[in-house]
Tab-separated table of C-alpha atoms (C1' of nucleotides) in Angstrom:
chain	number	residue	atom	x	y	z
W	1	MET	CA	0.021	0.008	-0.072
W	2	SER	CA	2.435	2.623	1.177
W	3	PRO	CA	5.736	3.355	-0.789
W	4	ASN	CA	7.806	2.581	2.180
W	5	VAL	CA	10.891	0.461	1.684
W	6	LYS	CA	10.518	-2.162	4.337
W	7	ARG	CA	12.594	-1.568	7.328
W	8	PRO	CA	14.995	1.030	6.005
W	9	SER	CA	17.659	0.644	8.605
W	10	GLY	CA	18.241	-2.196	11.107
W	11	HIS	CA	15.382	-1.128	13.405
W	12	HIS	CA	11.830	0.457	13.787
W	13	HIS	CA	9.056	-0.910	11.869
W	14	GLY	CA	6.119	1.023	10.449
W	15	ASP	CA	3.654	-0.942	12.536
W	16	LEU	CA	5.105	-2.727	15.485
W	17	ARG	CA	1.812	-3.453	16.983
W	18	ARG	CA	0.701	-5.408	13.913
W	19	VAL	CA	4.029	-7.398	13.721
W	20	LEU	CA	3.926	-8.214	17.354
W	21	GLU	CA	0.378	-9.490	17.306
W	22	GLU	CA	1.273	-11.754	14.305
W	23	ALA	CA	4.173	-12.961	16.201
W	24	ALA	CA	2.051	-13.684	19.282
W	25	LEU	CA	-0.517	-15.427	17.139
W	26	GLU	CA	1.904	-17.740	15.803
W	27	LEU	CA	3.345	-18.517	19.242
W	28	LEU	CA	-0.126	-19.217	20.384
W	29	ALA	CA	-0.665	-21.580	17.560
W	30	THR	CA	2.536	-23.547	18.239
W	31	LYS	CA	3.053	-23.294	21.882
W	32	GLY	CA	-0.172	-22.479	23.357
W	33	ILE	CA	-1.058	-19.562	25.615
W	34	GLY	CA	1.778	-20.123	28.018
W	35	GLY	CA	4.059	-19.872	25.054
W	36	VAL	CA	2.985	-16.316	24.417
W	37	THR	CA	5.608	-14.140	26.051
W	38	MET	CA	6.669	-10.614	25.562
W	39	ALA	CA	10.208	-11.669	25.237
W	40	GLU	CA	9.763	-14.300	22.507
W	41	ALA	CA	7.124	-11.944	20.715
W	42	SER	CA	9.923	-9.367	20.617
W	43	ARG	CA	12.554	-11.503	19.249
W	44	ARG	CA	10.244	-12.736	16.435
W	45	ALA	CA	9.336	-9.197	15.712
W	46	GLY	CA	12.963	-8.240	15.520
W	47	VAL	CA	12.779	-5.695	18.309
W	48	SER	CA	14.276	-5.512	21.708
W	49	VAL	CA	12.268	-6.659	24.685
W	50	ALA	CA	11.613	-3.176	25.812
W	51	ALA	CA	9.887	-2.132	22.638
W	52	PRO	CA	6.559	-3.658	23.116
W	53	TYR	CA	6.004	-1.861	26.263
W	54	LYS	CA	5.505	1.247	24.514
W	55	HIS	CA	2.388	-0.377	22.791
W	56	TYR	CA	0.953	-2.598	25.509
W	57	ALA	CA	1.032	-2.035	29.262
W	58	ASP	CA	1.849	-5.589	29.861
W	59	ARG	CA	1.502	-9.144	28.699
W	60	ASP	CA	-2.328	-9.245	29.440
W	61	ALA	CA	-2.879	-6.157	27.246
W	62	LEU	CA	-1.280	-7.814	24.305
W	63	LEU	CA	-3.379	-10.961	24.871
W	64	ALA	CA	-6.549	-8.729	25.103
W	65	ALA	CA	-5.748	-7.173	21.792
W	66	LEU	CA	-5.605	-10.555	20.262
W	67	VAL	CA	-8.960	-11.485	21.737
W	68	LEU	CA	-10.446	-8.287	20.448
W	69	ARG	CA	-9.249	-9.375	17.030
W	70	ALA	CA	-10.812	-12.683	17.398
W	71	PHE	CA	-14.164	-11.083	18.242
W	72	THR	CA	-13.983	-8.661	15.380
W	73	GLU	CA	-13.232	-11.220	12.813
W	74	GLN	CA	-15.868	-13.551	14.082
W	75	ARG	CA	-18.454	-11.035	13.775
W	76	GLU	CA	-17.594	-10.166	10.220
W	77	ARG	CA	-17.541	-13.862	9.316
W	78	TYR	CA	-21.120	-14.509	10.924
W	79	ARG	CA	-22.459	-11.287	9.374
W	80	ILE	CA	-21.388	-12.566	5.939
W	81	ALA	CA	-22.710	-16.119	6.455
W	82	MET	CA	-26.137	-15.034	7.799
W	83	ALA	CA	-26.574	-12.684	4.951
W	84	GLU	CA	-26.340	-15.351	2.352
W	85	VAL	CA	-29.642	-16.866	3.316
W	86	ASP	CA	-32.992	-15.446	4.189
W	87	ASP	CA	-34.885	-17.638	6.522
W	88	PRO	CA	-34.002	-16.961	10.134
W	89	GLY	CA	-33.676	-20.537	11.004
W	90	GLU	CA	-31.208	-21.087	8.114
W	91	GLN	CA	-29.341	-17.941	9.212
W	92	LEU	CA	-28.684	-19.519	12.675
W	93	ALA	CA	-27.647	-22.666	10.938
W	94	ALA	CA	-25.357	-20.703	8.780
W	95	PHE	CA	-23.921	-19.087	11.914
W	96	ALA	CA	-23.248	-22.488	13.497
W	97	ALA	CA	-21.489	-23.666	10.570
W	98	ALA	CA	-19.412	-20.534	10.391
W	99	TYR	CA	-18.598	-20.841	13.971
W	100	VAL	CA	-16.951	-24.276	13.352
W	101	ARG	CA	-15.217	-22.846	10.402
W	102	PHE	CA	-13.709	-20.128	12.305
W	103	ALA	CA	-12.295	-22.523	14.966
W	104	ALA	CA	-10.769	-24.550	12.053
W	105	ASP	CA	-9.287	-21.735	10.187
W	106	ARG	CA	-8.162	-19.840	13.337
W	107	PRO	CA	-7.634	-22.426	16.001
W	108	ALA	CA	-5.230	-20.046	17.922
W	109	LEU	CA	-7.636	-17.157	17.958
W	110	PHE	CA	-10.537	-19.378	18.744
W	111	THR	CA	-8.888	-21.183	21.808
W	112	LEU	CA	-7.741	-17.890	23.014
W	113	THR	CA	-11.168	-16.378	23.380
W	114	PHE	CA	-12.034	-18.989	25.967
W	115	ALA	CA	-8.746	-19.531	27.506
W	116	ALA	CA	-7.119	-16.195	27.830
W	117	GLY	CA	-8.157	-15.810	31.510
W	118	LEU	CA	-8.217	-12.064	31.410
W	119	ASP	CA	-9.707	-9.840	33.967
W	120	LYS	CA	-12.774	-8.678	32.214
W	121	ALA	CA	-13.230	-5.484	34.252
W	122	ARG	CA	-9.789	-4.462	33.102
W	123	PHE	CA	-10.649	-4.647	29.487
W	124	PRO	CA	-14.213	-3.392	28.778
W	125	PRO	CA	-13.895	-3.540	25.061
W	126	LEU	CA	-13.866	-7.235	25.381
W	127	ALA	CA	-17.198	-7.455	27.060
W	128	GLU	CA	-18.643	-4.952	24.567
W	129	ALA	CA	-17.465	-6.889	21.564
W	130	GLY	CA	-19.202	-9.972	23.044
W	131	GLN	CA	-22.368	-8.256	23.505
W	132	ALA	CA	-22.281	-6.937	19.970
W	133	LEU	CA	-21.837	-10.514	18.715
W	134	PHE	CA	-24.634	-11.642	20.669
W	135	ALA	CA	-26.923	-8.863	19.512
W	136	GLU	CA	-26.354	-9.757	15.985
W	137	LEU	CA	-27.286	-13.213	16.521
W	138	SER	CA	-30.354	-12.315	18.467
W	139	VAL	CA	-32.114	-10.739	15.225
W	140	PRO	CA	-32.940	-13.964	13.519
W	141	ALA	CA	-33.833	-15.724	16.874
W	142	ARG	CA	-36.223	-13.014	17.748
W	143	ALA	CA	-37.916	-13.445	14.411
W	144	LEU	CA	-38.460	-17.075	15.335
W	145	CYS	CA	-39.497	-16.621	18.929
W	146	GLY	CA	-41.873	-14.046	20.237
W	147	ASP	CA	-40.475	-14.215	23.590
W	148	ASP	CA	-37.108	-12.464	24.154
W	149	ASP	CA	-35.900	-14.843	26.880
W	150	ARG	CA	-36.776	-17.833	24.675
W	151	ALA	CA	-34.830	-16.093	21.793
W	152	ARG	CA	-31.821	-15.757	24.060
W	153	ARG	CA	-31.902	-19.314	25.160
W	154	LEU	CA	-32.072	-20.512	21.715
W	155	VAL	CA	-29.069	-18.363	20.587
W	156	LEU	CA	-27.123	-19.730	23.431
W	157	ALA	CA	-28.172	-23.269	22.771
W	158	ILE	CA	-27.157	-23.163	19.266
W	159	ALA	CA	-23.927	-21.408	19.937
W	160	ALA	CA	-23.118	-24.097	22.651
W	161	CYS	CA	-23.629	-26.900	20.220
W	162	ALA	CA	-21.483	-25.238	17.662
W	163	HIS	CA	-18.865	-24.475	20.246
W	164	GLY	CA	-18.759	-28.121	21.421
W	165	GLN	CA	-18.443	-29.324	17.791
W	166	ALA	CA	-15.581	-26.561	17.106
W	167	VAL	CA	-13.801	-27.844	20.394
W	168	PHE	CA	-14.166	-31.457	19.495
W	169	LEU	CA	-12.902	-30.648	15.998
W	170	THR	CA	-9.868	-28.835	17.192
W	171	GLU	CA	-9.085	-31.517	19.820
W	172	GLY	CA	-9.016	-34.102	17.013
W	173	VAL	CA	-12.032	-35.994	18.015
W	174	PHE	CA	-13.136	-36.393	14.331
W	175	ALA	CA	-9.468	-37.114	13.096
W	176	ASP	CA	-10.567	-40.573	11.885
W	177	LEU	CA	-13.081	-39.074	9.585
W	178	ALA	CA	-12.364	-38.228	5.897
W	179	ASP	CA	-13.354	-34.725	6.050
W	180	PRO	CA	-13.465	-33.643	9.739
W	181	LEU	CA	-14.455	-30.088	9.066
W	182	SER	CA	-17.253	-30.694	6.729
W	183	GLY	CA	-18.551	-33.266	9.193
W	184	ALA	CA	-18.356	-30.841	12.244
W	185	GLU	CA	-19.969	-28.003	10.195
W	186	HIS	CA	-22.830	-30.150	9.185
W	187	GLU	CA	-23.412	-31.610	12.624
W	188	ALA	CA	-23.603	-28.018	14.089
W	189	ALA	CA	-26.013	-26.871	11.364
W	190	THR	CA	-28.109	-29.909	11.831
W	191	ALA	CA	-28.159	-29.437	15.710
W	192	ALA	CA	-29.086	-25.808	15.034
W	193	ALA	CA	-31.982	-26.717	12.933
W	194	ALA	CA	-33.096	-29.238	15.620
W	195	LEU	CA	-32.893	-26.615	18.282
W	196	VAL	CA	-34.722	-24.134	16.167
W	197	ALA	CA	-37.574	-26.619	15.808
W	198	ALA	CA	-37.518	-27.382	19.529
W	199	TYR	CA	-37.340	-23.656	20.744
W	200	ALA	CA	-39.333	-21.830	18.284
W	201	GLU	CA	-43.035	-21.290	18.923
I	1	MET	CA	-8.788	-45.659	57.100
I	2	SER	CA	-5.232	-46.699	58.289
I	3	PRO	CA	-4.209	-46.203	62.036
I	4	ASN	CA	-1.486	-43.805	61.053
I	5	VAL	CA	-0.912	-40.734	62.982
I	6	LYS	CA	-0.730	-38.022	60.378
I	7	ARG	CA	2.687	-36.606	59.695
I	8	PRO	CA	4.437	-38.208	62.656
I	9	SER	CA	7.528	-36.011	62.455
I	10	GLY	CA	8.128	-32.784	60.560
I	11	HIS	CA	8.306	-34.327	57.230
I	12	HIS	CA	7.213	-37.134	54.936
I	13	HIS	CA	3.469	-37.758	54.320
I	14	GLY	CA	1.959	-41.017	53.901
I	15	ASP	CA	0.498	-40.037	50.589
I	16	LEU	CA	2.397	-37.187	49.011
I	17	ARG	CA	0.819	-37.906	45.602
I	18	ARG	CA	-2.413	-37.208	46.844
I	19	VAL	CA	-1.515	-34.076	48.669
I	20	LEU	CA	0.335	-32.736	45.562
I	21	GLU	CA	-2.515	-33.365	43.445
I	22	GLU	CA	-4.934	-31.611	45.698
I	23	ALA	CA	-2.566	-28.663	45.887
I	24	ALA	CA	-2.232	-28.585	42.167
I	25	LEU	CA	-5.930	-28.652	41.823
I	26	GLU	CA	-6.411	-25.753	44.020
I	27	LEU	CA	-3.652	-23.677	42.037
I	28	LEU	CA	-5.545	-24.604	38.842
I	29	ALA	CA	-8.655	-23.336	40.275
I	30	THR	CA	-7.196	-20.021	41.505
I	31	LYS	CA	-4.408	-19.283	39.062
I	32	GLY	CA	-5.160	-21.209	35.994
I	33	ILE	CA	-3.079	-23.731	34.214
I	34	GLY	CA	0.070	-21.471	34.158
I	35	GLY	CA	-0.312	-21.290	37.830
I	36	VAL	CA	0.372	-24.974	38.423
I	37	THR	CA	3.992	-25.248	39.010
I	38	MET	CA	5.947	-27.976	40.820
I	39	ALA	CA	7.596	-25.353	43.075
I	40	GLU	CA	4.258	-23.881	44.336
I	41	ALA	CA	2.516	-27.327	44.543
I	42	SER	CA	5.484	-28.439	46.695
I	43	ARG	CA	5.218	-25.427	48.866
I	44	ARG	CA	1.557	-25.936	49.431
I	45	ALA	CA	2.112	-29.677	50.175
I	46	GLY	CA	4.711	-28.780	52.760
I	47	VAL	CA	7.574	-30.544	51.111
I	48	SER	CA	10.875	-29.341	49.317
I	49	VAL	CA	10.746	-28.666	45.542
I	50	ALA	CA	12.723	-31.921	44.982
I	51	ALA	CA	10.215	-34.280	46.419
I	52	PRO	CA	7.663	-34.405	43.658
I	53	TYR	CA	10.020	-35.575	41.300
I	54	LYS	CA	10.149	-38.949	43.081
I	55	HIS	CA	6.529	-39.181	42.209
I	56	TYR	CA	6.080	-37.569	38.738
I	57	ALA	CA	8.789	-37.352	36.007
I	58	ASP	CA	7.969	-33.841	35.320
I	59	ARG	CA	5.356	-31.124	35.414
I	60	ASP	CA	3.315	-32.690	32.654
I	61	ALA	CA	3.192	-35.962	34.290
I	62	LEU	CA	1.436	-34.342	37.196
I	63	LEU	CA	-0.982	-32.548	34.977
I	64	ALA	CA	-1.672	-35.895	33.348
I	65	ALA	CA	-2.513	-37.367	36.512
I	66	LEU	CA	-5.012	-34.669	37.179
I	67	VAL	CA	-6.489	-35.325	33.816
I	68	LEU	CA	-6.782	-38.850	34.430
I	69	ARG	CA	-8.791	-38.097	37.733
I	70	ALA	CA	-11.191	-35.869	35.787
I	71	PHE	CA	-11.932	-38.616	33.464
I	72	THR	CA	-12.421	-41.087	36.204
I	73	GLU	CA	-14.643	-38.877	38.102
I	74	GLN	CA	-16.861	-37.911	35.163
I	75	ARG	CA	-17.243	-41.647	34.203
I	76	GLU	CA	-18.365	-42.409	37.514
I	77	ARG	CA	-21.035	-39.479	37.675
I	78	TYR	CA	-22.428	-40.350	34.204
I	79	ARG	CA	-22.619	-43.981	35.184
I	80	ILE	CA	-24.766	-43.037	38.125
I	81	ALA	CA	-26.754	-40.445	36.501
I	82	MET	CA	-27.724	-42.667	33.513
I	83	ALA	CA	-28.557	-45.630	36.007
I	84	GLU	CA	-31.310	-43.399	37.468
I	85	VAL	CA	-33.561	-43.648	34.421
I	86	ASP	CA	-34.515	-46.499	31.987
I	87	ASP	CA	-35.234	-44.991	28.776
I	88	PRO	CA	-32.082	-44.482	26.462
I	89	GLY	CA	-33.127	-41.099	25.462
I	90	GLU	CA	-33.523	-39.963	29.027
I	91	GLN	CA	-30.262	-41.385	29.914
I	92	LEU	CA	-28.605	-39.369	27.441
I	93	ALA	CA	-30.449	-36.224	28.697
I	94	ALA	CA	-29.274	-37.228	32.240
I	95	PHE	CA	-25.766	-37.520	30.913
I	96	ALA	CA	-26.001	-34.018	29.534
I	97	ALA	CA	-27.118	-32.664	32.681
I	98	ALA	CA	-24.398	-34.462	34.715
I	99	TYR	CA	-21.975	-33.047	32.324
I	100	VAL	CA	-22.980	-29.589	33.228
I	101	ARG	CA	-23.116	-30.359	36.801
I	102	PHE	CA	-19.552	-31.695	36.770
I	103	ALA	CA	-18.182	-28.449	35.175
I	104	ALA	CA	-19.992	-26.447	37.828
I	105	ASP	CA	-18.877	-28.648	40.804
I	106	ARG	CA	-15.212	-29.039	39.531
I	107	PRO	CA	-14.576	-26.120	37.193
I	108	ALA	CA	-10.688	-26.608	37.542
I	109	LEU	CA	-10.761	-30.315	36.522
I	110	PHE	CA	-13.292	-29.610	33.819
I	111	THR	CA	-11.211	-26.823	32.304
I	112	LEU	CA	-8.096	-28.882	32.454
I	113	THR	CA	-9.477	-31.638	30.496
I	114	PHE	CA	-9.530	-29.487	27.418
I	115	ALA	CA	-6.657	-27.280	28.079
I	116	ALA	CA	-3.778	-29.130	29.459
I	117	GLY	CA	-2.124	-29.225	26.089
I	118	LEU	CA	-0.417	-32.624	26.900
I	119	ASP	CA	1.287	-34.756	24.489
I	120	LYS	CA	-1.408	-37.395	23.987
I	121	ALA	CA	1.028	-40.003	22.710
I	122	ARG	CA	3.116	-39.806	25.950
I	123	PHE	CA	0.248	-40.577	28.114
I	124	PRO	CA	-1.652	-43.329	26.558
I	125	PRO	CA	-3.994	-43.776	29.675
I	126	LEU	CA	-5.551	-40.380	29.091
I	127	ALA	CA	-6.702	-41.669	25.444
I	128	GLU	CA	-8.023	-44.901	26.918
I	129	ALA	CA	-10.013	-43.073	29.549
I	130	GLY	CA	-11.550	-40.989	26.753
I	131	GLN	CA	-12.348	-43.992	24.913
I	132	ALA	CA	-13.968	-45.633	27.944
I	133	LEU	CA	-16.107	-42.700	28.567
I	134	PHE	CA	-17.253	-42.522	25.047
I	135	ALA	CA	-18.067	-46.346	25.075
I	136	GLU	CA	-20.377	-45.966	28.101
I	137	LEU	CA	-22.343	-43.294	26.340
I	138	SER	CA	-22.612	-45.416	23.127
I	139	VAL	CA	-24.776	-47.980	24.956
I	140	PRO	CA	-27.888	-45.903	25.075
I	141	ALA	CA	-27.169	-44.351	21.744
I	142	ARG	CA	-27.048	-47.549	20.071
I	143	ALA	CA	-30.382	-48.507	21.500
I	144	LEU	CA	-31.779	-45.570	19.809
I	145	CYS	CA	-29.977	-45.730	16.385
I	146	GLY	CA	-29.574	-48.934	14.637
I	147	ASP	CA	-26.626	-47.518	12.696
I	148	ASP	CA	-23.506	-47.299	14.657
I	149	ASP	CA	-22.148	-44.265	12.789
I	150	ARG	CA	-25.475	-42.501	13.683
I	151	ALA	CA	-25.093	-43.466	17.193
I	152	ARG	CA	-21.645	-42.046	17.397
I	153	ARG	CA	-22.788	-38.686	15.847
I	154	LEU	CA	-25.681	-38.516	18.276
I	155	VAL	CA	-23.362	-39.076	21.288
I	156	LEU	CA	-20.895	-36.377	20.017
I	157	ALA	CA	-23.744	-33.954	19.297
I	158	ILE	CA	-25.173	-34.203	22.715
I	159	ALA	CA	-21.823	-34.096	24.340
I	160	ALA	CA	-20.970	-30.915	22.285
I	161	CYS	CA	-24.095	-29.156	23.337
I	162	ALA	CA	-23.485	-30.125	26.916
I	163	HIS	CA	-19.911	-28.915	26.615
I	164	GLY	CA	-21.015	-25.618	25.170
I	165	GLN	CA	-23.481	-25.038	27.865
I	166	ALA	CA	-20.874	-25.952	30.600
I	167	VAL	CA	-18.299	-23.611	29.049
I	168	PHE	CA	-20.784	-20.768	28.980
I	169	LEU	CA	-21.709	-21.528	32.638
I	170	THR	CA	-18.233	-21.438	33.778
I	171	GLU	CA	-17.471	-18.333	31.745
I	172	GLY	CA	-20.286	-16.585	33.612
I	173	VAL	CA	-22.515	-15.959	30.654
I	174	PHE	CA	-25.494	-17.008	32.761
I	175	ALA	CA	-24.331	-14.749	35.652
I	176	ASP	CA	-27.597	-12.807	35.261
I	177	LEU	CA	-29.919	-15.522	35.938
I	178	ALA	CA	-31.341	-16.531	39.196
I	179	ASP	CA	-30.037	-20.074	39.138
I	180	PRO	CA	-27.400	-20.412	36.354
I	181	LEU	CA	-26.593	-24.022	37.089
I	182	SER	CA	-30.129	-25.339	36.953
I	183	GLY	CA	-30.668	-23.180	33.816
I	184	ALA	CA	-27.741	-24.638	32.099
I	185	GLU	CA	-28.460	-28.202	33.139
I	186	HIS	CA	-31.942	-27.804	31.956
I	187	GLU	CA	-30.796	-26.342	28.535
I	188	ALA	CA	-28.398	-29.252	28.034
I	189	ALA	CA	-30.948	-31.733	28.832
I	190	THR	CA	-33.522	-30.035	26.568
I	191	ALA	CA	-31.047	-29.955	23.750
I	192	ALA	CA	-30.224	-33.552	24.268
I	193	ALA	CA	-33.823	-34.581	23.938
I	194	ALA	CA	-34.265	-32.470	20.707
I	195	LEU	CA	-31.147	-34.297	19.233
I	196	VAL	CA	-32.347	-37.641	20.208
I	197	ALA	CA	-35.568	-36.834	18.323
I	198	ALA	CA	-33.662	-35.594	15.328
I	199	TYR	CA	-31.042	-38.355	15.120
I	200	ALA	CA	-32.989	-41.417	16.229
I	201	GLU	CA	-34.425	-43.498	13.421
M	1	DG	C1'	11.257	-40.585	50.153
M	2	DT	C1'	12.658	-36.629	51.624
M	3	DC	C1'	15.821	-32.901	52.471
M	4	DT	C1'	19.373	-28.919	51.224
M	5	DA	C1'	21.497	-26.574	47.896
M	6	DT	C1'	22.273	-25.133	43.420
M	7	DA	C1'	22.980	-24.686	38.468
M	8	DG	C1'	20.767	-22.802	34.681
M	9	DC	C1'	17.416	-20.776	32.446
M	10	DT	C1'	13.533	-17.407	31.032
M	11	DG	C1'	10.560	-14.045	31.800
M	12	DG	C1'	8.489	-9.490	33.279
M	13	DA	C1'	9.429	-4.936	33.630
M	14	DT	C1'	11.992	-0.651	34.110
M	15	DA	C1'	15.786	3.353	33.600
M	16	DG	C1'	17.976	6.142	30.867
M	17	DA	C1'	20.418	7.064	26.229
M	18	DC	C1'	19.563	8.254	21.716
P	1	DG	C1'	9.902	4.577	19.503
P	2	DT	C1'	13.424	1.900	19.931
P	3	DC	C1'	17.777	0.458	21.979
P	4	DT	C1'	21.052	-1.385	25.809
P	5	DA	C1'	21.645	-2.918	30.142
P	6	DT	C1'	19.865	-4.498	34.127
P	7	DC	C1'	17.300	-6.134	38.315
P	8	DC	C1'	14.571	-9.318	40.209
P	9	DA	C1'	11.635	-12.984	40.410
P	10	DG	C1'	10.220	-17.673	39.504
P	11	DC	C1'	10.635	-22.185	37.789
P	12	DT	C1'	12.606	-26.949	36.397
P	13	DA	C1'	15.412	-30.277	37.441
P	14	DT	C1'	19.470	-32.617	39.357
P	15	DA	C1'	23.248	-34.187	42.798
P	16	DG	C1'	24.329	-35.790	46.910
P	17	DA	C1'	23.410	-36.262	51.921
P	18	DC	C1'	20.372	-38.619	55.386
DNA sequence: GTCTATAGCTGGATAGAC
DNA sequence: GTCTATCCAGCTATAGAC
């Protein structure tokens, strides 16, 4: 995009935040959460260990940035998946399949969302992003259930099923199947349809 | 059980393994997986940092012992829950509710099962325990589905839903409800029934 | 089986120069 | 905004005495 020659001299990037987060993501993917350290992310980004502290207060702040990315990317994916069909029930099934696909495409981000162990009070944007996601899913659910409480339970039930399938998929439970991803997507969508039938009034 | 006076002198327990695992569980519950260290577990058990190494090859071996406990305890719970009803569909619903209850009663053990990040090849007993659990659940599922593949999918679909509800419960998604545990249990059982209806032939 | 002592390492975070 | 240098803390794992 920009006409910058990359890394003109030995140091200073144009966008250290981005590079650090990519590095952290790779660490997350290969070594798990415990493997995400400021020191190693710095090394991979090619900067000193002190540099990241100009961008993140501490390690948790870096993790929080990753979680926020995860929420943002998920929301976009679900929005697109749901926009492809018209029927509210099918939209929820499309969400369920997209949820599984996100876990498969971005296992590190997916896992992080539920395992970061961050102090939610310290990072309000995370709670907000979660709310926004839920709100988006509530639209089709409300179209199916007059009752708001029922709609909420339907969304959560479908998300729970999709989450479970996603976890099983990333844990390798379907490793013996020919196409684990398609299988899990299909199961999640099927479960969503069954739940829609059971919860809608 | 035994007539031992506890801790006759200043050191050496009758059962260091047990004490270490309890300490590790408490660390797990309060500080998360990263907080489980041989050093801190030793301190809490009241022994030196070297003592645990006579019982566990390394930190992962200690974690593996905890995971094995988790599997054993779960299996027992599900066995009991399923034995209380006769109908195969109700047995699966009872399992789903028991799954959620386990997560609520033993959040540390529950979380660990899916987040330990252990090398499965190194700890074959873990894979075996997982298989045994699955086999137990397959009994009612096979009574409902003639097809074995269908039965397998049904078990996984129900477990996935229960898992999702359990995760949401432990993450505090239902914190605004009067009785989060009952709600989640009920949702899991309802989903199980819906899935039985959808999958059984 | 447990202790003491210790080697070796890695990480978090800061101060101060540029 | 990044570097160098540094401090301090914590953990893993082993050796050797008892």
